[in-house]
CSV table of C-alpha atoms in Angstrom, one decimal:
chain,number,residue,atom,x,y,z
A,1,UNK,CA,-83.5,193.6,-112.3
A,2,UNK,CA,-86.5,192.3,-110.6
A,3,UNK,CA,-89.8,193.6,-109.4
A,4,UNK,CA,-90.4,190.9,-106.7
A,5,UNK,CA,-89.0,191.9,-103.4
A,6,UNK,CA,-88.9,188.0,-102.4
A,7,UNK,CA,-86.5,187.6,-104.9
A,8,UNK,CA,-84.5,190.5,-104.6
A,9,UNK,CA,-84.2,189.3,-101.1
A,10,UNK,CA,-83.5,185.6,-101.8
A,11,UNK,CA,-80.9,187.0,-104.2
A,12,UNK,CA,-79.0,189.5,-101.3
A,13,UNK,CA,-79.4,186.4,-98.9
A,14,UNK,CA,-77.3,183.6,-101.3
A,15,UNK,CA,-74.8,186.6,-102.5
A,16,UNK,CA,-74.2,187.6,-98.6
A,17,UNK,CA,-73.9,183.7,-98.1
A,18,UNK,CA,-71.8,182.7,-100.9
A,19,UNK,CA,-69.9,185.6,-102.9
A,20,UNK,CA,-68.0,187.7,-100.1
A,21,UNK,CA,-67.4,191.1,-100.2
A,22,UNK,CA,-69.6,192.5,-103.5
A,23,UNK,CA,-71.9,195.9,-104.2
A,24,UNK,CA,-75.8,194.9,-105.6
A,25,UNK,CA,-78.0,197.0,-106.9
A,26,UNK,CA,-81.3,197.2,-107.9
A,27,UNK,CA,-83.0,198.6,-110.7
A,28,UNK,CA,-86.6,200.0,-110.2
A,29,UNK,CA,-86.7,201.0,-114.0
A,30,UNK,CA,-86.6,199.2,-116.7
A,31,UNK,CA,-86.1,200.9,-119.2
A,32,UNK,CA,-83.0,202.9,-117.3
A,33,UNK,CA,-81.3,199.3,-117.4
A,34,UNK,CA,-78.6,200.2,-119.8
A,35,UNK,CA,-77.9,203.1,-119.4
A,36,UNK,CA,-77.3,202.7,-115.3
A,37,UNK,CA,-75.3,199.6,-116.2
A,38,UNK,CA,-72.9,201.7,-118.7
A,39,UNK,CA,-72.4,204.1,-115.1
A,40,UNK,CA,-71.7,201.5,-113.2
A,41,UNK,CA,-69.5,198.7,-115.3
A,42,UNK,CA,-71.4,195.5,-113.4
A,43,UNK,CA,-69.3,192.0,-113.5
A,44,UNK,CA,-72.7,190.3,-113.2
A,45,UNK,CA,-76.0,191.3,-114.4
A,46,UNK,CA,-79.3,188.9,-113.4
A,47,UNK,CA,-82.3,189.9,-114.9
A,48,UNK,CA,-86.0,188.3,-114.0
A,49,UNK,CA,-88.7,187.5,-116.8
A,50,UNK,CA,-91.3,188.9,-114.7
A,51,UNK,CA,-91.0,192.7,-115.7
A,52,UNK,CA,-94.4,194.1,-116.5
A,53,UNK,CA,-92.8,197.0,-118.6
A,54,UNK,CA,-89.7,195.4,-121.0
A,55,UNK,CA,-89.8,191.7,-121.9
A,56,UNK,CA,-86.2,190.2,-120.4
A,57,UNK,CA,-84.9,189.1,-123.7
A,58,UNK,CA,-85.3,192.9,-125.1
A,59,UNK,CA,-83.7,193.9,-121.8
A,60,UNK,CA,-80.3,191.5,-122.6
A,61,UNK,CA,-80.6,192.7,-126.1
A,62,UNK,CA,-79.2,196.5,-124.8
A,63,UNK,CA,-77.5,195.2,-122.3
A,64,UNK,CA,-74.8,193.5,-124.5
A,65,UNK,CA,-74.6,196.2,-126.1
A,66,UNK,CA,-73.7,198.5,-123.2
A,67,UNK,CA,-72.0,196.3,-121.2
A,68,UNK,CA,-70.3,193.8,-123.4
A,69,UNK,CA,-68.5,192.2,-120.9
A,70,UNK,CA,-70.7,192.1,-118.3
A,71,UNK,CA,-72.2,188.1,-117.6
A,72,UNK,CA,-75.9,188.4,-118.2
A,73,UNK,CA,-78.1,185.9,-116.7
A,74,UNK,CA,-81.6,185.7,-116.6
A,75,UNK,CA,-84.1,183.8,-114.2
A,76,UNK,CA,-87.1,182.3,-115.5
A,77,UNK,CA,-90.0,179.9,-114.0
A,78,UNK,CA,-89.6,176.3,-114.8
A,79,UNK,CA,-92.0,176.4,-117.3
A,80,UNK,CA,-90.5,179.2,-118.9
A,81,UNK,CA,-87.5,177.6,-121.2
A,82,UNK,CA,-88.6,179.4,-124.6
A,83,UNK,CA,-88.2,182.6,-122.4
A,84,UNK,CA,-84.3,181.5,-121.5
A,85,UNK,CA,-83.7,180.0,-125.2
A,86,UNK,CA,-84.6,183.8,-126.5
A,87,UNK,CA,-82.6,185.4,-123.7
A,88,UNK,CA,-79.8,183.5,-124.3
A,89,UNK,CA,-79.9,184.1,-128.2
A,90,UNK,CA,-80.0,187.9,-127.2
A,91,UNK,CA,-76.8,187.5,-125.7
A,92,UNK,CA,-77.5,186.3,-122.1
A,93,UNK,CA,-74.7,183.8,-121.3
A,94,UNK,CA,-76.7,181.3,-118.7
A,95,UNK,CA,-80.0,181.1,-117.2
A,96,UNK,CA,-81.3,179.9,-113.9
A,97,UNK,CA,-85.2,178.1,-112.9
A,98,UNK,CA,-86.9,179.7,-110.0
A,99,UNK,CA,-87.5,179.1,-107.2
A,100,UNK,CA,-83.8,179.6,-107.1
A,101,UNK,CA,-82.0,176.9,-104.9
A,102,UNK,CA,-79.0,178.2,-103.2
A,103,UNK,CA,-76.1,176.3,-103.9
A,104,UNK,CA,-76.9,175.8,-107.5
A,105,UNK,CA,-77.9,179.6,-108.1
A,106,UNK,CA,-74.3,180.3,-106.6
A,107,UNK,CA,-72.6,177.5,-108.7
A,108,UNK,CA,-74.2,179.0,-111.8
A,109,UNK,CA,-72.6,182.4,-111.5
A,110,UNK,CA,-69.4,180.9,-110.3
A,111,UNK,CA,-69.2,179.2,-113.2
A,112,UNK,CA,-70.3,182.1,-115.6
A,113,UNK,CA,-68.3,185.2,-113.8
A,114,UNK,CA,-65.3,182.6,-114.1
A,115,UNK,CA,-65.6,181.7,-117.3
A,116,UNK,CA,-66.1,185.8,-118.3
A,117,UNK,CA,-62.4,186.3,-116.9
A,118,UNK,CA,-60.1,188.4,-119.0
A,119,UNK,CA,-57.1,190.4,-118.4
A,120,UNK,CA,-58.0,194.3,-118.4
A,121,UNK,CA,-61.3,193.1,-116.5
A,122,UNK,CA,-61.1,195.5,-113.3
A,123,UNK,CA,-62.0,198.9,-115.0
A,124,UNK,CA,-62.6,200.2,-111.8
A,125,UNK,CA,-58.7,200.6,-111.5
A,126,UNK,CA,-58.5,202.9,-114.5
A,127,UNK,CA,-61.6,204.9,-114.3
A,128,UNK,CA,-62.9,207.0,-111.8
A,129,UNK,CA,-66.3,206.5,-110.2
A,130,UNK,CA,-67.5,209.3,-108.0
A,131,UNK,CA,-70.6,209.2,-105.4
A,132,UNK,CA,-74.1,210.4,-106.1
A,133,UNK,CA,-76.1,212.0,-103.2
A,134,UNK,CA,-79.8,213.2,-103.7
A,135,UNK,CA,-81.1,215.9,-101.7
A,136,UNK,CA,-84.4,215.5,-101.7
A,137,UNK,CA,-87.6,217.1,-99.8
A,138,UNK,CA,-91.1,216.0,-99.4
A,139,UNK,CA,-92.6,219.7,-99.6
A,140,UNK,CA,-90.9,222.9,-100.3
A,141,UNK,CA,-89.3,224.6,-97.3
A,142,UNK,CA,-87.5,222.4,-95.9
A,143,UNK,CA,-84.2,223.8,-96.7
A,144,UNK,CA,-83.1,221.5,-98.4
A,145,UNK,CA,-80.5,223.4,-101.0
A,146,UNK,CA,-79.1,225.2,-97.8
A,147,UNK,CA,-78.3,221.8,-95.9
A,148,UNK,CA,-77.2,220.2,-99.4
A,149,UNK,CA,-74.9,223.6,-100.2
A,150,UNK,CA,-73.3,223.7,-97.0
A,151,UNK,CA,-72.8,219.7,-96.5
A,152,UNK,CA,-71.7,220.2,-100.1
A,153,UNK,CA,-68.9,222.3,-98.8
A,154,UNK,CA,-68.0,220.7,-95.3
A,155,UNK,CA,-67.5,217.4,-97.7
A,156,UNK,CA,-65.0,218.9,-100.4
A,157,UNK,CA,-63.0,220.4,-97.2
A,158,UNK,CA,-63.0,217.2,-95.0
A,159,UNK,CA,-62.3,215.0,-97.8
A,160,UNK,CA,-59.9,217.2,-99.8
A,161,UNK,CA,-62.1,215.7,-102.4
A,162,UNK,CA,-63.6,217.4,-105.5
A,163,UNK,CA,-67.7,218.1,-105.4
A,164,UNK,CA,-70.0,219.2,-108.0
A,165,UNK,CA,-73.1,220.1,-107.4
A,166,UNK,CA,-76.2,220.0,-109.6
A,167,UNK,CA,-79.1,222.4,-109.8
A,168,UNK,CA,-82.2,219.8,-110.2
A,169,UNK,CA,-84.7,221.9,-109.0
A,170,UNK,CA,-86.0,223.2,-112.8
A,171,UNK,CA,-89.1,224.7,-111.2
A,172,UNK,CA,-87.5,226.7,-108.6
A,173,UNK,CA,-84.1,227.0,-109.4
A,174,UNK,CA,-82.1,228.7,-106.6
A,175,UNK,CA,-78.3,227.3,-106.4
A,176,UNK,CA,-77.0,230.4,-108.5
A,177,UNK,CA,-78.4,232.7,-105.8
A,178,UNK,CA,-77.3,230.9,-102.6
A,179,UNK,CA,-74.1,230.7,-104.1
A,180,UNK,CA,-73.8,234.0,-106.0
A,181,UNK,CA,-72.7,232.3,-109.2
A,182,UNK,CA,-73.2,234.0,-112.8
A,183,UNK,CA,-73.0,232.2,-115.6
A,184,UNK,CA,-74.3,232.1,-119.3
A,185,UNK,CA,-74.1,228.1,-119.6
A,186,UNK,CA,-76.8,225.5,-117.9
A,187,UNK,CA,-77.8,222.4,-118.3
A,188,UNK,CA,-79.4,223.1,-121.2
A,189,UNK,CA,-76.1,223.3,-123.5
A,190,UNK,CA,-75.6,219.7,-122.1
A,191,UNK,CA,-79.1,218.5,-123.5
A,192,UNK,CA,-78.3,218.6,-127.1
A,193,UNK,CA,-75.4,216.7,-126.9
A,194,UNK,CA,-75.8,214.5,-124.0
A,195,UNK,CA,-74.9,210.9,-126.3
A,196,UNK,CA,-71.5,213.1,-127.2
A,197,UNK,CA,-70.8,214.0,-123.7
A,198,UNK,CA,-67.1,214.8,-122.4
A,199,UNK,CA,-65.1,215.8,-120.0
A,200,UNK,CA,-63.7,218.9,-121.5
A,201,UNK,CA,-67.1,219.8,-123.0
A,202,UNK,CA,-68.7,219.7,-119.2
A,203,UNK,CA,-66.1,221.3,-117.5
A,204,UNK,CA,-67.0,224.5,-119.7
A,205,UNK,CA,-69.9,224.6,-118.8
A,206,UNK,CA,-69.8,224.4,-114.8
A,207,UNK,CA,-69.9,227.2,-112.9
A,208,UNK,CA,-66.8,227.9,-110.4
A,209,UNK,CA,-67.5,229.0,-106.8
A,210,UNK,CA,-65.1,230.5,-104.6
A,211,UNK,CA,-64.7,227.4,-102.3
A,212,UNK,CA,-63.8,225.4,-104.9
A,213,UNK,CA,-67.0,223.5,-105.7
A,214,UNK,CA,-68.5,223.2,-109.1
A,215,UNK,CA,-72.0,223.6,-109.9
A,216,UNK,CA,-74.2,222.9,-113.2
A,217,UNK,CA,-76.6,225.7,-113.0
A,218,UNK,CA,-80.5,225.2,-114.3
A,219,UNK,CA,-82.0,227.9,-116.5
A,220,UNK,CA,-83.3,230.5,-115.1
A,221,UNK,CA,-86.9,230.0,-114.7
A,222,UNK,CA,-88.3,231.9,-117.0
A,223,UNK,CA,-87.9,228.7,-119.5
A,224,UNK,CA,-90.4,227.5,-117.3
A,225,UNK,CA,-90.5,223.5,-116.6
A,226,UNK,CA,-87.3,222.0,-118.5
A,227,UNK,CA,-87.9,219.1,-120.5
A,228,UNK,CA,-85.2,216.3,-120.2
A,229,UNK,CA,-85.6,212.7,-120.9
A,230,UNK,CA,-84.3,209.8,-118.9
A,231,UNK,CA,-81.1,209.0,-120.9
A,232,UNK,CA,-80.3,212.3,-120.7
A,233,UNK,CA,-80.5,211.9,-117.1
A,234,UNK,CA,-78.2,209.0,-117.1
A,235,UNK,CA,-75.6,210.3,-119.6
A,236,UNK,CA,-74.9,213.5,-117.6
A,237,UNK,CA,-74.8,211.9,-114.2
A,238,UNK,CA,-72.6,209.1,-115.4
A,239,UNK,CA,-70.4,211.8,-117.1
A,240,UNK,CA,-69.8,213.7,-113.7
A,241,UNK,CA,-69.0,210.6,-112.3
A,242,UNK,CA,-66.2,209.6,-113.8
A,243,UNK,CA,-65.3,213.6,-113.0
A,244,UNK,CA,-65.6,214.7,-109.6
A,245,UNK,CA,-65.4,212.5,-106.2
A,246,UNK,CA,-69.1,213.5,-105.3
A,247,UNK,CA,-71.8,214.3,-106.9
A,248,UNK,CA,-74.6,216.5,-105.2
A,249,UNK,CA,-77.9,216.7,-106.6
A,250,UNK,CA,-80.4,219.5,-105.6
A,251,UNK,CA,-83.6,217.5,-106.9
A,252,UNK,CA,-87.0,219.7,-107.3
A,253,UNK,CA,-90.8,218.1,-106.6
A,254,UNK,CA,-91.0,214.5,-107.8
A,255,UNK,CA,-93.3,216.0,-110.9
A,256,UNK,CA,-92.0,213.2,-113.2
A,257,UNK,CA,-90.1,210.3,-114.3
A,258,UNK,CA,-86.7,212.6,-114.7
A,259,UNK,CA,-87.1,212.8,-110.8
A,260,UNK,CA,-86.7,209.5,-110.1
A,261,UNK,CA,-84.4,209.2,-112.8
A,262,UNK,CA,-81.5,211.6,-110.8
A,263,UNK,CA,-82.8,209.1,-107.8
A,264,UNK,CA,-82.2,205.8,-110.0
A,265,UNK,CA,-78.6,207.2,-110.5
A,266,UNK,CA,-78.1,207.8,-106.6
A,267,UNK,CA,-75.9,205.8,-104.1
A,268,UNK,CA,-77.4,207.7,-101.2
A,269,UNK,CA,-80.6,210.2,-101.0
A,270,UNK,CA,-81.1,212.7,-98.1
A,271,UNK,CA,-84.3,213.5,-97.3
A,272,UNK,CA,-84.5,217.2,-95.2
A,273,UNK,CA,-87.3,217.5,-93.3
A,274,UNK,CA,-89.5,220.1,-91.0
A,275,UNK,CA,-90.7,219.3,-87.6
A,276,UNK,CA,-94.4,220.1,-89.0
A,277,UNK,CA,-97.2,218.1,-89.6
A,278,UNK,CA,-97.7,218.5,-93.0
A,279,UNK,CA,-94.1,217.6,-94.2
A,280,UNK,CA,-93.9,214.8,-91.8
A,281,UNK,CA,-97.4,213.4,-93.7
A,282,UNK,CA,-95.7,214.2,-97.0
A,283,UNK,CA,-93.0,212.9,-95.8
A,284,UNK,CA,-93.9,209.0,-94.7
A,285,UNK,CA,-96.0,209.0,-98.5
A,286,UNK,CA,-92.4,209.9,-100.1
A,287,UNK,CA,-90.6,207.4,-98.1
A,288,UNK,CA,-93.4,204.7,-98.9
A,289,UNK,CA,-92.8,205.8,-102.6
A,290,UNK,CA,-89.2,205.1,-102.5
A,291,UNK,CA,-89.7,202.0,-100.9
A,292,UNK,CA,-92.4,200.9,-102.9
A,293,UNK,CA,-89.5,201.7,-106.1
A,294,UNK,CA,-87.0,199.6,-104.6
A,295,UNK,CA,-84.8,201.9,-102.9
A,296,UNK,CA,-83.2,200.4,-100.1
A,297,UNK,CA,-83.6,201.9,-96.3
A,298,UNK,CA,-80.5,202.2,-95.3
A,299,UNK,CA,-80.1,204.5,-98.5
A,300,UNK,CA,-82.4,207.0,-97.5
A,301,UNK,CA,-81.1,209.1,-94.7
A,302,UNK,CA,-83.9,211.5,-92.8
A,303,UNK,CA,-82.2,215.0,-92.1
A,304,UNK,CA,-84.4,216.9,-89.5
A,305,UNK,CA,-84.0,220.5,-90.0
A,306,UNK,CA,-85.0,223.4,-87.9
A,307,UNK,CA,-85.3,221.5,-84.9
A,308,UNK,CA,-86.3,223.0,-81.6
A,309,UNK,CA,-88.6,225.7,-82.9
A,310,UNK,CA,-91.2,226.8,-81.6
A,311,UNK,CA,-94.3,224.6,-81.7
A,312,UNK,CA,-92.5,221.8,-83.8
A,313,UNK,CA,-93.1,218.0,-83.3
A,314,UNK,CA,-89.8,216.1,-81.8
A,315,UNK,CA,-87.6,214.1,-83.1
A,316,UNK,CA,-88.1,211.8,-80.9
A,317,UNK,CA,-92.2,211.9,-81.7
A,318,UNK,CA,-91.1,212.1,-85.9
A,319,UNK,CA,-89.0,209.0,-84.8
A,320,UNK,CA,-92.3,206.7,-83.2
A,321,UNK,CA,-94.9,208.2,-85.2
A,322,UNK,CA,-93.2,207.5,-89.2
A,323,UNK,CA,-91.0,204.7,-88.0
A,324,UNK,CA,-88.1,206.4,-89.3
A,325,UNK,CA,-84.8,206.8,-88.2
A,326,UNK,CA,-83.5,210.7,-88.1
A,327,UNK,CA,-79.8,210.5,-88.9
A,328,UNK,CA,-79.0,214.3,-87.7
A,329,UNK,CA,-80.3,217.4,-86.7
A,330,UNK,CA,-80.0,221.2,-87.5
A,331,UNK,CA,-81.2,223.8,-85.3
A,332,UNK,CA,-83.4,226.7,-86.5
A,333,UNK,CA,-82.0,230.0,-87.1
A,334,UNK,CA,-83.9,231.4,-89.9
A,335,UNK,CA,-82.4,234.9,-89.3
A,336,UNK,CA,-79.0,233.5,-90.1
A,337,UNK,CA,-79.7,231.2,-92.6
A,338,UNK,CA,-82.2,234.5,-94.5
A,339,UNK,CA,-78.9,236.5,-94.4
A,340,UNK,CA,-77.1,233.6,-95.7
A,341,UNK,CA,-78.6,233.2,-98.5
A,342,UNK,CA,-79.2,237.3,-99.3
A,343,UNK,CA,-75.2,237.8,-99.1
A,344,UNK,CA,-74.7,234.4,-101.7
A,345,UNK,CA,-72.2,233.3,-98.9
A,346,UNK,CA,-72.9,229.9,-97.4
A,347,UNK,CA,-73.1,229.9,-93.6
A,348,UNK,CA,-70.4,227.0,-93.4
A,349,UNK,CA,-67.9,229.8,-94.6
A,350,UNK,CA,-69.3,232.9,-93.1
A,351,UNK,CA,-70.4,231.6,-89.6
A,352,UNK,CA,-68.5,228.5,-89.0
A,353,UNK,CA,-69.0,228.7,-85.4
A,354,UNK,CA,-72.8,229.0,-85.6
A,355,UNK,CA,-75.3,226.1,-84.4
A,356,UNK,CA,-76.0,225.4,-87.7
A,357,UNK,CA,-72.7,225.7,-89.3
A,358,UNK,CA,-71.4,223.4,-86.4
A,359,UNK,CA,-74.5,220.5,-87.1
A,360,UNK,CA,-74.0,220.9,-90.9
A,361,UNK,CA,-70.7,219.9,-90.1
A,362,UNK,CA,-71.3,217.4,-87.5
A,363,UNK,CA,-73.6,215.9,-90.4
A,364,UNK,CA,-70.9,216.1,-93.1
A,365,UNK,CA,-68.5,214.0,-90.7
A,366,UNK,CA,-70.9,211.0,-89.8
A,367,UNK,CA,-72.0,211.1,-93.8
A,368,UNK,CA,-68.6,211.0,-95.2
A,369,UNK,CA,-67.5,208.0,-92.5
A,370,UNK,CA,-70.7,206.4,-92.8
A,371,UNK,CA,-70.4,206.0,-96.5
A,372,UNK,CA,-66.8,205.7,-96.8
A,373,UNK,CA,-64.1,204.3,-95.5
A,374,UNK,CA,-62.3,207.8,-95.1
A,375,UNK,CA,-62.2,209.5,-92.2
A,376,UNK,CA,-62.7,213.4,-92.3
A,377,UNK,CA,-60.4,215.5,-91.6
A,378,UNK,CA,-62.1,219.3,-90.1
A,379,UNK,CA,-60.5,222.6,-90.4
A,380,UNK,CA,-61.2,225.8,-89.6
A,381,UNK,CA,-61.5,228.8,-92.2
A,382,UNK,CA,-61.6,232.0,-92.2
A,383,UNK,CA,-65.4,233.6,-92.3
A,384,UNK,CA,-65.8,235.1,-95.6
A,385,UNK,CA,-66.7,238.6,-96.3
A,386,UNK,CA,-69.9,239.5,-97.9
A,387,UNK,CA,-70.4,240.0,-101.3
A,388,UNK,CA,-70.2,243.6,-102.5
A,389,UNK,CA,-73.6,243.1,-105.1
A,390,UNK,CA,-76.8,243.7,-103.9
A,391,UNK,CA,-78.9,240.6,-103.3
A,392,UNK,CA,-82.1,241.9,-105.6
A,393,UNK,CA,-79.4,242.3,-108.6
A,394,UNK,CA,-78.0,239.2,-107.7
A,395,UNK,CA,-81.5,237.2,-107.7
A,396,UNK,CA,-82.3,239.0,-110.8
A,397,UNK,CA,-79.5,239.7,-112.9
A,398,UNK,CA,-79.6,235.7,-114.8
A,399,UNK,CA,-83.1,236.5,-115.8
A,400,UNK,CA,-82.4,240.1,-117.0
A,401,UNK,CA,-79.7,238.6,-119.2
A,402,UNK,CA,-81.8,235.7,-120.7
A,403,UNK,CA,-84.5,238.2,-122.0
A,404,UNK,CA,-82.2,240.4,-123.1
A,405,UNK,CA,-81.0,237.2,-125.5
A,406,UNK,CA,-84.2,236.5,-126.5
């Protein structure tokens, strides 16, 4: 945890140099320190005392307690020794001066991570730690639940992996339609009991599409905007983790700090885009956000959607004039992807051999290899019929019921 990106560099340069094969992450949030440590079951935790929000021995404090046999270490300035003597009385097991020097920054955690040996220590063996990808957009319209639905899809039948998907979009909700789901449990059931959280408990309330995938439905938006607190967040996300292979978010507008939470919680965020001016202006502010929070580049992958139409800006122009590197491309076919989403059949099952099926796919593969080490394996299926409700009903028929219970 550190704000300073000359440390958080300096750190990623002596752990490249020193510690071999390891995973860091950052923490942009303070206050989501614990709770993001409990998800991911860290062997080292380093914590700076220059956090503007959480003083660094308050920080160790929870950690302990989350974490308990994690190594904490925090890094303080050389004149900052009643800072270590608290942090180390709140449970942090060592503490290194800055500037850090190298060799005896590595020799520090050597010592501590060796000393912190015990014999159950590689939990990773016994529990289960699934993949969080964001789906994100910088305005609405991007179609950004169509490319996350589908990929969502193309994934689960490459992989033969499991994928849940979640409905993050509070304002707007739309996954039950596009996937012509009903259901009488959301997220909301989770709310009250997201401290008490388990597996059998979640399963009941995830909705169960055709193609196998799971999905944890938002309200229906009559609620209106859904209040959920950041360890809510956390405890959800973490839950599904330890349950499914993948975890896809659908994430709404960036309104608040829940946003960023689903975003603190992902290993990989997709950003779809449209080749128009004003999501591409939106769209170099959100990236300059993420990258002001700490997330890293090579984390945030820039899907360009609807290329070639008519009067759009190219890739190749998106490319020079943001500085950004657009991992794939879908073709427009509005049309298609309109009746798509009216029949509640994604366009992956039902028109496999379309330009966008066929890129969606395309997209799935080069995600799945270049965030794993498995390679995908493609099959063809069958198209699937269309459903026999009409699409009004269907868009409808959620709401309908919630008034009705109110």
């Amino acid at each position: 945890m550190a704000e300073s990106e000359g440390l958080r560099e300096q750190i990623g340069t002596i752990l490249a140099q020193y510690a071999g094969e390891h995973r860091l992450f950052w923490i942009a949030q303070p206050e989501l320190a614990a709770h993001r440590a409990e998800d991911l079951l860290p062997h080292l935790v380093l914590v700076d005392d220059e956090l503007s929000s959480m003083p660094a021995p308050t920080i160790i404090r929870q950690l302990v307690v989350s974490v308990p046999n994690a190594v904490c270490m925090v890094m303080v300035d050389e004149r900052g020794m009643a800072i270590a003597r608290q942090a180390v009385l709140s449970g942090a097991r060592g503490f290194v001066t800055k500037p850090l020097m190298a060799e005896e920054f590595w020799i520090t955690v050597h010592q501590l991570l060796t000393q912190n040996q015990v014999p159950d220590q590689d939990i990773s063996r016994t529990t289960k730690i699934g993949k969080v990808v964001v789906f994100v957009g910088p305005k609405g319209g991007t179609g950004r639940t169509m490319v996350a639905t589908n990929t969502s899809i193309a994934i689960m039948e490459q992989t033969g992996q499991s994928v849940v998907m979640v409905d993050a979009d509070y304002a707007a909700p739309a996954l039950d339609v596009v996937l012509n789901l009903e259901g009488d449990r959301d997220i909301n059931t989770l709310l009250a009991r997201a401290s008490r959280l388990d597996k059998d408990l979640v399963s009941s309330v995830l909705a169960n599409h055709s193609s196998g995938l799971r999905v944890l439905l938002a309200p229906a938006p009559v609620y209106g905007t859904l209040e959920i607190s950041l360890p809510q967040v956390e405890q959800i996300v973490s839950q599904l983790r330890m349950m499914f292979d993948w975890v896809v978010i659908d994430l709404g507008a960036l309104l608040d700090e829940s946003g960023y939470a689903f975003l603190d919680s992902a290993d990989y965020i997709v950003m779809t885009v449209v080749p128009e001016l004003v999501c591409l202006r939106n769209t170099r502010l959100l990236l300059d956000q993420l990258q002001a929070r700490g997330y890293p580049e090579d984390r945030v992958w820039v899907v360009l959607n609807r290329a070639g139409i008519n009067g759009g800006v190219s890739k190749s122009d998106i490319e020079e004039r943001l500085h950004v590197r657009v991992r794939h491309s879908i073709p427009d076919d509005q049309p298609l992807v309109s009746l798509s989403v009216n029949r509640g059949v994604p366009l992956y099952i039902s028109h496999r051999r379309s330009a966008v099926a066929r890129a969606i796919e395309e997209f799935a593969v080069m995600f799945v290899s270049g965030t794993t080490k498995q390679p995908a394996v493609v099959e063809s299926p069958k198209e699937a019929p269309a459903p026999a409700s009409n699409p009004f009903s269907r868009m409808f028929r959620r709401i309908s019921s919630t008034s009705a219970a109110r």
